[in-house]
Every structure is written in structure tokens, then in C-alpha cells.
């Protein structure tokens, strides 16, 4: 992987890349489901629970109920921050890149409130030149970068998900500049 280009921009994903968030996410979903539907729902911590799983588990939900569950999940997530885990190896890389003056970006599909809470909890904000969240990306993180004038050929991406990595390549990020991150 070529990271020596002085024009490189180093882009970090958050959920399960920089910070392991599945357990906190699932606990927050359980709380939200209990609150909205008055149903105890113990969600497995081995896999990230998503909106799609919510719809599969409760196919009769209205969009209003789904929105209310998501809203409550986002609000209660902060009470589970201690159930998250910083990827110390990746944090060391981020810290080093920042200290060397490189352009570092947080680019996540995570909602801003949750992402900011996580950044504050782990004191990460100062290590990013820019931060972009779900609300900024509107479905495609890499289109956002292009629209802001970033040359995707110069992006070094730290990502854990295959789907996001494929999307990055489709949008012009070189495969050899995508670092697959595992915890």
C-alpha cells in the first residue's frame, strides 16, 4: 500500500473500524424496542443489529414506530458508551498521522450525535481535520468527498466492511489504498 504520497488524505470509518460499537448499538436497540413496543428483546451481541433486522423481527411495524425506535436507540446509545471499545492499533496510526501533519478525516455513516459522543468519549476530535457523518453523506460517503474536491486517487481508507470497500473502489478509491481493519 502506498501511503508515502504527500497529497494522501487518510480517511477513517468509525463503527467497528476505529471503535467497536456493536454491543452498545444492540443494547440501545433492546432498550428502544422495550420502550416503544413494551417487548423484551435480547439482541445477540455477536452481530450488529440494524434497521433491516428490526423490520424482519417485527414486520408489522409502521414507519412511525420504526422511526421512534431508531430515535430512542440513538438517544439511549450514549448511556452504553462504556460498552464500546477503541481500536488501539488504529488509534495509534491516526495519532501518528495527525502528529506528522497529515490530512485525516472521519467519514462515517454514523449519525452525528452518536459519532460526536464517541469522539468525545475517546477524545478523538482533535485528531481529525474534518468529520463527516450520516447527515452529510446521504447514502454515499465517497460522492461527498468528491463533491468537496478531494481526489479519491489520493485517499487512503481505513474500513472494516466489504460493502463499503467495494463502494469505495466503484467511486474511484484505489484498491491498494484500502486498509481492511479487523479488531
CSV table of C-alpha atoms in Angstrom, one decimal:
chain,number,residue,atom,x,y,z
A,1,UNK,CA,0.0,0.0,0.0
A,2,UNK,CA,1.3,3.4,-1.0
A,3,UNK,CA,0.9,5.9,1.9
A,4,UNK,CA,4.0,8.0,1.1
A,5,UNK,CA,2.3,10.4,-1.3
A,6,UNK,CA,2.3,13.8,0.5
A,7,UNK,CA,-1.1,14.6,-1.1
A,8,UNK,CA,-2.7,11.5,0.6
A,9,UNK,CA,-5.8,12.0,2.6
A,10,UNK,CA,-6.3,9.5,5.4
A,11,UNK,CA,-10.0,8.6,5.9
A,12,UNK,CA,-11.2,6.6,8.8
A,13,UNK,CA,-14.6,4.8,9.2
A,14,UNK,CA,-16.0,4.7,12.8
A,15,UNK,CA,-18.3,1.8,13.5
A,16,UNK,CA,-16.3,-1.4,14.1
A,17,UNK,CA,-13.3,0.1,12.4
A,18,UNK,CA,-12.0,2.8,14.8
A,19,UNK,CA,-14.4,1.9,17.6
A,20,UNK,CA,-16.2,-1.4,18.2
A,21,UNK,CA,-19.8,-0.4,18.7
A,22,UNK,CA,-21.9,-3.5,18.1
A,23,UNK,CA,-22.6,-4.3,21.8
A,24,UNK,CA,-23.6,-0.7,22.6
A,25,UNK,CA,-25.7,-0.5,19.5
A,26,UNK,CA,-27.5,-3.7,20.3
A,27,UNK,CA,-28.1,-2.8,23.9
A,28,UNK,CA,-29.5,0.6,22.8
A,29,UNK,CA,-31.8,-1.2,20.3
A,30,UNK,CA,-33.0,-3.6,23.0
A,31,UNK,CA,-33.8,-0.6,25.3
A,32,UNK,CA,-35.6,1.3,22.5
A,33,UNK,CA,-37.7,-1.7,21.4
A,34,UNK,CA,-38.7,-2.3,25.1
A,35,UNK,CA,-39.6,1.3,25.5
A,36,UNK,CA,-41.7,1.7,22.3
A,37,UNK,CA,-43.2,-1.8,21.9
A,38,UNK,CA,-43.2,-2.9,25.6
A,39,UNK,CA,-41.5,-6.1,24.4
A,40,UNK,CA,-38.3,-7.6,25.9
A,41,UNK,CA,-36.0,-8.3,23.1
A,42,UNK,CA,-32.5,-9.5,24.0
A,43,UNK,CA,-30.4,-8.9,20.9
A,44,UNK,CA,-27.4,-11.1,20.2
A,45,UNK,CA,-24.1,-9.3,20.7
A,46,UNK,CA,-22.3,-11.4,18.1
A,47,UNK,CA,-23.8,-9.4,15.1
A,48,UNK,CA,-24.7,-5.8,14.6
A,49,UNK,CA,-28.5,-5.3,14.8
A,50,UNK,CA,-29.7,-2.9,12.1
A,51,UNK,CA,-32.9,-1.4,10.8
A,52,UNK,CA,-33.3,-4.3,8.4
A,53,UNK,CA,-33.2,-6.8,11.3
A,54,UNK,CA,-35.7,-4.6,13.2
A,55,UNK,CA,-38.1,-4.8,10.2
A,56,UNK,CA,-37.5,-8.6,9.8
A,57,UNK,CA,-38.1,-9.2,13.5
A,58,UNK,CA,-41.2,-7.0,13.7
A,59,UNK,CA,-42.7,-7.0,10.1
A,60,UNK,CA,-45.9,-5.4,11.3
A,61,UNK,CA,-44.2,-2.1,12.5
A,62,UNK,CA,-45.4,1.1,11.0
A,63,UNK,CA,-42.8,3.6,9.7
A,64,UNK,CA,-43.7,5.9,12.6
A,65,UNK,CA,-42.9,3.1,15.1
A,66,UNK,CA,-39.6,2.3,13.3
A,67,UNK,CA,-38.7,6.0,13.4
A,68,UNK,CA,-39.5,6.2,17.1
A,69,UNK,CA,-37.4,3.1,17.8
A,70,UNK,CA,-34.4,4.5,15.8
A,71,UNK,CA,-34.8,7.8,17.6
A,72,UNK,CA,-34.8,6.3,21.0
A,73,UNK,CA,-31.9,4.0,20.1
A,74,UNK,CA,-29.8,7.0,19.1
A,75,UNK,CA,-30.7,8.8,22.3
A,76,UNK,CA,-30.0,5.9,24.6
A,77,UNK,CA,-26.8,4.9,22.8
A,78,UNK,CA,-24.8,7.4,24.9
A,79,UNK,CA,-25.6,5.5,28.1
A,80,UNK,CA,-23.8,2.5,26.6
A,81,UNK,CA,-20.6,4.2,25.6
A,82,UNK,CA,-18.7,2.2,28.2
A,83,UNK,CA,-19.7,-0.9,26.2
A,84,UNK,CA,-17.7,0.3,23.2
A,85,UNK,CA,-14.0,-0.4,22.6
A,86,UNK,CA,-11.4,1.8,20.9
A,87,UNK,CA,-9.2,0.1,18.3
A,88,UNK,CA,-5.9,1.0,19.9
A,89,UNK,CA,-3.8,-0.1,16.9
A,90,UNK,CA,-5.7,2.0,14.5
A,91,UNK,CA,-5.8,4.9,17.0
A,92,UNK,CA,-2.0,4.8,17.2
A,93,UNK,CA,-1.9,5.1,13.4
A,94,UNK,CA,-4.4,8.0,13.5
A,95,UNK,CA,-2.4,9.8,16.2
A,96,UNK,CA,0.9,9.3,14.4
A,97,UNK,CA,-0.6,10.6,11.1
A,98,UNK,CA,-2.0,13.6,12.9
A,99,UNK,CA,1.3,14.4,14.7
A,100,UNK,CA,3.0,14.2,11.3
A,101,UNK,CA,0.6,16.8,9.9
A,102,UNK,CA,-1.3,14.6,7.5
A,103,UNK,CA,-4.9,15.4,6.5
A,104,UNK,CA,-7.1,13.0,8.5
A,105,UNK,CA,-10.8,12.7,8.0
A,106,UNK,CA,-13.5,10.8,9.9
A,107,UNK,CA,-16.1,9.6,7.3
A,108,UNK,CA,-18.9,7.6,8.8
A,109,UNK,CA,-22.5,6.6,8.2
A,110,UNK,CA,-23.0,7.0,11.9
A,111,UNK,CA,-25.4,9.8,12.9
A,112,UNK,CA,-23.7,12.9,14.1
A,113,UNK,CA,-24.9,12.8,17.7
A,114,UNK,CA,-23.7,9.3,18.2
A,115,UNK,CA,-20.4,9.9,16.4
A,116,UNK,CA,-19.7,13.1,18.3
A,117,UNK,CA,-20.4,11.3,21.6
A,118,UNK,CA,-18.0,8.6,20.7
A,119,UNK,CA,-15.3,11.1,19.6
A,120,UNK,CA,-15.8,13.0,22.9
A,121,UNK,CA,-15.7,9.8,25.0
A,122,UNK,CA,-12.4,8.7,23.4
A,123,UNK,CA,-11.0,12.3,23.0
A,124,UNK,CA,-10.6,11.8,19.2
A,125,UNK,CA,-11.9,15.0,17.8
A,126,UNK,CA,-8.6,16.8,17.8
A,127,UNK,CA,-7.1,14.1,15.6
A,128,UNK,CA,-9.3,14.8,12.6
A,129,UNK,CA,-9.0,17.8,10.3
A,130,UNK,CA,-12.6,17.2,9.2
A,131,UNK,CA,-15.5,14.9,10.3
A,132,UNK,CA,-18.4,13.8,8.1
A,133,UNK,CA,-21.5,12.0,9.4
A,134,UNK,CA,-24.6,10.2,8.1
A,135,UNK,CA,-26.4,13.5,7.6
A,136,UNK,CA,-23.5,14.8,5.5
A,137,UNK,CA,-23.2,11.7,3.3
A,138,UNK,CA,-26.8,11.0,2.4
A,139,UNK,CA,-26.1,7.5,1.2
A,140,UNK,CA,-22.7,7.7,-0.4
A,141,UNK,CA,-19.7,8.7,1.6
A,142,UNK,CA,-17.4,8.8,-1.3
A,143,UNK,CA,-19.6,11.0,-3.5
A,144,UNK,CA,-19.4,13.5,-0.7
A,145,UNK,CA,-15.6,13.5,-0.7
A,146,UNK,CA,-15.6,14.0,-4.5
A,147,UNK,CA,-18.1,16.9,-4.2
A,148,UNK,CA,-15.9,18.6,-1.7
A,149,UNK,CA,-12.9,18.5,-4.1
A,150,UNK,CA,-11.0,15.5,-2.7
A,151,UNK,CA,-9.1,13.5,-5.3
A,152,UNK,CA,-10.2,9.9,-4.5
A,153,UNK,CA,-6.9,8.6,-6.1
A,154,UNK,CA,-5.2,10.1,-3.1
A,155,UNK,CA,-7.4,8.7,-0.4
A,156,UNK,CA,-6.1,6.0,2.0
A,157,UNK,CA,-9.2,4.4,3.5
A,158,UNK,CA,-9.4,2.5,6.8
A,159,UNK,CA,-12.5,0.4,6.6
A,160,UNK,CA,-13.8,-2.9,8.0
A,161,UNK,CA,-16.8,-3.6,5.8
A,162,UNK,CA,-16.5,-5.3,2.4
A,163,UNK,CA,-19.6,-3.5,1.1
A,164,UNK,CA,-18.1,-0.1,1.9
A,165,UNK,CA,-14.8,-1.1,0.5
A,166,UNK,CA,-16.4,-2.2,-2.8
A,167,UNK,CA,-18.4,1.1,-2.9
A,168,UNK,CA,-15.1,3.0,-2.4
A,169,UNK,CA,-13.5,1.2,-5.3
A,170,UNK,CA,-16.5,1.8,-7.5
A,171,UNK,CA,-16.3,5.6,-6.7
A,172,UNK,CA,-12.6,5.8,-7.6
A,173,UNK,CA,-10.5,4.9,-4.5
A,174,UNK,CA,-7.6,2.6,-5.4
A,175,UNK,CA,-8.0,-0.9,-4.0
A,176,UNK,CA,-4.3,-0.9,-2.9
A,177,UNK,CA,-5.1,2.2,-0.7
A,178,UNK,CA,-7.9,0.5,1.2
A,179,UNK,CA,-6.7,-0.9,4.6
A,180,UNK,CA,-9.0,-3.7,5.8
A,181,UNK,CA,-9.3,-3.2,9.5
A,182,UNK,CA,-10.0,-6.0,11.9
A,183,UNK,CA,-10.3,-5.8,15.7
